[in-house]
PDB file of C-alpha atoms in Angstrom:
ATOM      1  CA  UNK A   1     148.030 103.033  70.587  1.00 62.00           C
ATOM      2  CA  UNK A   2     147.478 106.631  69.252  1.00 61.00           C
ATOM      3  CA  UNK A   3     151.580 107.264  69.269  1.00 74.00           C
ATOM      4  CA  UNK A   4     151.753 103.875  67.500  1.00 67.00           C
ATOM      5  CA  UNK A   5     149.405 104.959  64.824  1.00 63.00           C
ATOM      6  CA  UNK A   6     151.788 108.346  64.537  1.00 68.00           C
ATOM      7  CA  UNK A   7     154.684 106.622  63.967  1.00 73.00           C
ATOM      8  CA  UNK A   8     153.039 104.653  61.358  1.00 66.00           C
ATOM      9  CA  UNK A   9     151.853 107.463  59.625  1.00 60.00           C
ATOM     10  CA  UNK A  10     155.286 109.536  59.921  1.00 65.00           C
ATOM     11  CA  UNK A  11     157.183 106.309  58.076  1.00 65.00           C
ATOM     12  CA  UNK A  12     154.313 106.737  55.200  1.00 56.00           C
ATOM     13  CA  UNK A  13     155.179 110.540  54.821  1.00 57.00           C
ATOM     14  CA  UNK A  14     158.747 109.370  53.929  1.00 62.00           C
ATOM     15  CA  UNK A  15     158.552 107.211  51.404  1.00 65.00           C
ATOM     16  CA  UNK A  16     155.597 108.801  49.634  1.00 57.00           C
ATOM     17  CA  UNK A  17     155.781 112.432  49.429  1.00 62.00           C
ATOM     18  CA  UNK A  18     152.711 114.759  48.940  1.00 61.00           C
ATOM     19  CA  UNK A  19     150.527 112.509  47.763  1.00 66.00           C
ATOM     20  CA  UNK A  20     151.344 110.382  49.889  1.00 61.00           C
ATOM     21  CA  UNK A  21     151.497 112.924  52.587  1.00 60.00           C
ATOM     22  CA  UNK A  22     147.877 113.826  51.818  1.00 65.00           C
ATOM     23  CA  UNK A  23     146.758 109.737  51.998  1.00 66.00           C
ATOM     24  CA  UNK A  24     148.645 109.532  55.121  1.00 64.00           C
ATOM     25  CA  UNK A  25     147.413 112.159  56.837  1.00 69.00           C
ATOM     26  CA  UNK A  26     143.609 110.952  55.447  1.00 72.00           C
ATOM     27  CA  UNK A  27     144.994 107.875  56.864  1.00 73.00           C
ATOM     28  CA  UNK A  28     146.249 108.888  60.527  1.00 74.00           C
ATOM     29  CA  UNK A  29     142.487 111.414  60.721  1.00 78.00           C
ATOM     30  CA  UNK A  30     140.296 108.877  59.833  1.00 81.00           C
ATOM     31  CA  UNK A  31     142.169 105.720  62.234  1.00 81.00           C
ATOM     32  CA  UNK A  32     141.850 108.297  65.387  1.00 84.00           C
ATOM     33  CA  UNK A  33     138.659 109.060  64.358  1.00 83.00           C
ATOM     34  CA  UNK A  34     137.954 105.310  64.958  1.00 84.00           C
ATOM     35  CA  UNK A  35     139.744 105.418  68.181  1.00 86.00           C
ATOM     36  CA  UNK A  36     137.403 107.986  68.894  1.00 89.00           C
ATOM     37  CA  UNK A  37     134.623 106.804  68.104  1.00 88.00           C
ATOM     38  CA  UNK A  38     135.225 103.606  69.930  1.00 88.00           C
ATOM     39  CA  UNK A  39     135.821 104.980  73.638  1.00 90.00           C
ATOM     40  CA  UNK A  40     133.386 107.812  73.107  1.00 93.00           C
ATOM     41  CA  UNK A  41     130.878 104.038  72.682  1.00 93.00           C
ATOM     42  CA  UNK A  42     132.195 102.823  76.018  1.00 92.00           C
ATOM     43  CA  UNK A  43     131.543 105.846  77.932  1.00 92.00           C
ATOM     44  CA  UNK A  44     128.451 106.086  76.439  1.00 93.00           C
ATOM     45  CA  UNK A  45     128.202 102.591  77.502  1.00 94.00           C
ATOM     46  CA  UNK A  46     129.254 103.304  80.965  1.00 94.00           C
ATOM     47  CA  UNK A  47     126.932 106.370  81.145  1.00 95.00           C
ATOM     48  CA  UNK A  48     123.878 103.119  80.622  1.00 95.00           C
ATOM     49  CA  UNK A  49     125.690 100.831  83.264  1.00 95.00           C
ATOM     50  CA  UNK A  50     125.310 103.993  86.570  1.00 96.00           C
ATOM     51  CA  UNK A  51     121.919 104.707  85.063  1.00 96.00           C
ATOM     52  CA  UNK A  52     120.907 100.886  84.882  1.00 96.00           C
ATOM     53  CA  UNK A  53     122.770  99.802  89.280  1.00 96.00           C
ATOM     54  CA  UNK A  54     120.781 103.409  89.661  1.00 96.00           C
ATOM     55  CA  UNK A  55     117.507 101.467  88.735  1.00 96.00           C
ATOM     56  CA  UNK A  56     118.017  98.192  90.342  1.00 96.00           C
ATOM     57  CA  UNK A  57     118.612 100.553  93.332  1.00 96.00           C
ATOM     58  CA  UNK A  58     115.694 102.330  93.852  1.00 96.00           C
ATOM     59  CA  UNK A  59     113.450  99.405  92.949  1.00 96.00           C
ATOM     60  CA  UNK A  60     115.297  97.544  95.539  1.00 97.00           C
ATOM     61  CA  UNK A  61     114.004 100.864  97.623  1.00 96.00           C
ATOM     62  CA  UNK A  62     110.318 100.562  96.299  1.00 97.00           C
ATOM     63  CA  UNK A  63     110.739  96.789  97.521  1.00 97.00           C
ATOM     64  CA  UNK A  64     111.708  97.560 100.628  1.00 97.00           C
ATOM     65  CA  UNK A  65     108.714 100.471 101.408  1.00 97.00           C
ATOM     66  CA  UNK A  66     105.957  97.407  99.806  1.00 97.00           C
ATOM     67  CA  UNK A  67     107.751  94.856 102.292  1.00 97.00           C
ATOM     68  CA  UNK A  68     107.383  97.498 105.352  1.00 98.00           C
ATOM     69  CA  UNK A  69     103.511  98.044 104.121  1.00 97.00           C
ATOM     70  CA  UNK A  70     102.348  94.474 104.253  1.00 96.00           C
ATOM     71  CA  UNK A  71     103.956  94.209 107.933  1.00 97.00           C
ATOM     72  CA  UNK A  72     102.173  97.632 108.469  1.00 97.00           C
ATOM     73  CA  UNK A  73      98.407  96.151 106.805  1.00 97.00           C
ATOM     74  CA  UNK A  74      99.401  92.996 108.979  1.00 96.00           C
ATOM     75  CA  UNK A  75     100.214  94.731 112.228  1.00 96.00           C
ATOM     76  CA  UNK A  76      96.814  95.724 111.580  1.00 96.00           C
ATOM     77  CA  UNK A  77      94.540  92.818 110.699  1.00 95.00           C
ATOM     78  CA  UNK A  78      96.336  91.367 113.702  1.00 94.00           C
ATOM     79  CA  UNK A  79      94.502  93.910 116.171  1.00 93.00           C
ATOM     80  CA  UNK A  80      91.450  94.291 114.570  1.00 93.00           C
ATOM     81  CA  UNK A  81      91.406  90.374 115.150  1.00 91.00           C
ATOM     82  CA  UNK A  82      92.143  90.530 119.218  1.00 90.00           C
ATOM     83  CA  UNK A  83      89.671  93.340 119.135  1.00 90.00           C
ATOM     84  CA  UNK A  84      86.681  91.590 117.785  1.00 89.00           C
ATOM     85  CA  UNK A  85      87.532  88.182 119.733  1.00 87.00           C
ATOM     86  CA  UNK A  86      88.059  90.757 123.049  1.00 86.00           C
ATOM     87  CA  UNK A  87      84.949  91.945 122.226  1.00 87.00           C
ATOM     88  CA  UNK A  88      82.854  89.169 121.520  1.00 86.00           C
ATOM     89  CA  UNK A  89      83.925  87.895 124.982  1.00 82.00           C
ATOM     90  CA  UNK A  90      85.672  84.471 123.542  1.00 75.00           C
ATOM     91  CA  UNK A  91      88.912  82.987 123.514  1.00 79.00           C
ATOM     92  CA  UNK A  92      91.568  84.360 120.757  1.00 82.00           C
ATOM     93  CA  UNK A  93      91.905  82.115 117.608  1.00 86.00           C
ATOM     94  CA  UNK A  94      95.282  81.041 117.739  1.00 89.00           C
ATOM     95  CA  UNK A  95      95.302  79.168 114.370  1.00 90.00           C
ATOM     96  CA  UNK A  96      93.574  81.975 112.606  1.00 91.00           C
ATOM     97  CA  UNK A  97      96.399  84.906 114.098  1.00 92.00           C
ATOM     98  CA  UNK A  98      98.804  82.273 113.063  1.00 94.00           C
ATOM     99  CA  UNK A  99      97.555  81.739 109.672  1.00 95.00           C
ATOM    100  CA  UNK A 100      97.849  85.895 109.220  1.00 94.00           C
ATOM    101  CA  UNK A 101     100.482  86.543 110.807  1.00 95.00           C
ATOM    102  CA  UNK A 102     102.309  83.444 108.105  1.00 96.00           C
ATOM    103  CA  UNK A 103     101.011  85.510 105.198  1.00 96.00           C
ATOM    104  CA  UNK A 104     101.060  89.304 106.090  1.00 96.00           C
ATOM    105  CA  UNK A 105     104.691  87.693 106.615  1.00 96.00           C
ATOM    106  CA  UNK A 106     104.959  85.648 102.768  1.00 97.00           C
ATOM    107  CA  UNK A 107     103.745  89.043 101.569  1.00 96.00           C
ATOM    108  CA  UNK A 108     106.306  91.163 102.928  1.00 97.00           C
ATOM    109  CA  UNK A 109     109.100  88.569 101.570  1.00 97.00           C
ATOM    110  CA  UNK A 110     107.788  88.019  98.565  1.00 97.00           C
ATOM    111  CA  UNK A 111     107.716  91.674  98.300  1.00 97.00           C
ATOM    112  CA  UNK A 112     111.570  91.905  98.962  1.00 97.00           C
ATOM    113  CA  UNK A 113     112.274  89.213  96.433  1.00 97.00           C
ATOM    114  CA  UNK A 114     110.828  90.694  93.203  1.00 97.00           C
ATOM    115  CA  UNK A 115     112.787  93.938  94.355  1.00 96.00           C
ATOM    116  CA  UNK A 116     115.521  91.633  94.354  1.00 96.00           C
ATOM    117  CA  UNK A 117     115.089  90.035  91.200  1.00 96.00           C
ATOM    118  CA  UNK A 118     114.250  93.068  89.666  1.00 96.00           C
ATOM    119  CA  UNK A 119     117.912  94.566  90.930  1.00 96.00           C
ATOM    120  CA  UNK A 120     119.684  91.560  89.955  1.00 96.00           C
ATOM    121  CA  UNK A 121     118.799  92.095  86.261  1.00 96.00           C
ATOM    122  CA  UNK A 122     119.067  95.458  86.331  1.00 96.00           C
ATOM    123  CA  UNK A 123     122.693  94.246  87.894  1.00 96.00           C
ATOM    124  CA  UNK A 124     122.508  92.186  85.067  1.00 96.00           C
ATOM    125  CA  UNK A 125     122.012  94.868  82.404  1.00 96.00           C
ATOM    126  CA  UNK A 126     124.638  96.785  83.654  1.00 96.00           C
ATOM    127  CA  UNK A 127     127.162  94.023  83.140  1.00 95.00           C
ATOM    128  CA  UNK A 128     126.364  93.778  79.653  1.00 95.00           C
ATOM    129  CA  UNK A 129     126.049  97.240  78.501  1.00 95.00           C
ATOM    130  CA  UNK A 130     129.624  97.346  80.553  1.00 94.00           C
ATOM    131  CA  UNK A 131     130.919  95.051  77.705  1.00 95.00           C
ATOM    132  CA  UNK A 132     129.925  95.766  74.668  1.00 93.00           C
ATOM    133  CA  UNK A 133     131.026  99.380  75.620  1.00 92.00           C
ATOM    134  CA  UNK A 134     134.604  97.094  76.158  1.00 93.00           C
ATOM    135  CA  UNK A 135     134.304  95.803  72.863  1.00 92.00           C
ATOM    136  CA  UNK A 136     133.744  99.206  71.145  1.00 91.00           C
ATOM    137  CA  UNK A 137     136.076 100.394  72.700  1.00 90.00           C
ATOM    138  CA  UNK A 138     138.613  97.746  71.195  1.00 91.00           C
ATOM    139  CA  UNK A 139     136.907  97.498  67.649  1.00 88.00           C
ATOM    140  CA  UNK A 140     137.932 101.421  67.259  1.00 87.00           C
ATOM    141  CA  UNK A 141     141.241 100.687  68.078  1.00 86.00           C
ATOM    142  CA  UNK A 142     141.379  97.612  65.627  1.00 87.00           C
ATOM    143  CA  UNK A 143     139.353 100.008  63.150  1.00 83.00           C
ATOM    144  CA  UNK A 144     141.948 102.719  63.478  1.00 83.00           C
ATOM    145  CA  UNK A 145     145.120 100.842  63.714  1.00 81.00           C
ATOM    146  CA  UNK A 146     143.823  99.114  60.478  1.00 82.00           C
ATOM    147  CA  UNK A 147     143.068 102.108  58.425  1.00 79.00           C
ATOM    148  CA  UNK A 148     146.525 103.541  59.312  1.00 76.00           C
ATOM    149  CA  UNK A 149     147.832 100.114  58.474  1.00 76.00           C
ATOM    150  CA  UNK A 150     146.219  99.110  55.219  1.00 77.00           C
ATOM    151  CA  UNK A 151     147.086 102.777  53.931  1.00 72.00           C
ATOM    152  CA  UNK A 152     151.022 102.682  54.210  1.00 66.00           C
ATOM    153  CA  UNK A 153     150.892  99.539  52.333  1.00 58.00           C
ATOM    154  CA  UNK A 154     149.919 101.288  49.564  1.00 60.00           C
TER     155      UNK A 154
END
């Protein structure tokens, strides 16, 4: 694309003389500046996308740690319930132990689900950032070409 712009600028210079040379040079520089700006916006969007993805991975790691903690807490409560049952001389309350098990696992799975949803949201934001960067890059090329080509028509 940059080669096309430079070729157009050379044609302009040959046709219009020193005034045209200065005008063509200005158009070429302006066109290349627009292209470079688009590339810089795309690079910034890619950086932001990588940061969002890293944030999503961190959120998933936090959720995994929370799930482990919920399971640990469940085991502590189950242990305490068994110890109390044994100390009282009675049998174990199987429905109570089952309810504790279910609640603990529900809390662990909920933590994992929340982390997964947060990570999905970050991935979607990263994809949107990349798309915006691609569009900015394309727009820079279009602005650059338009600047050079419009000066050719003058």
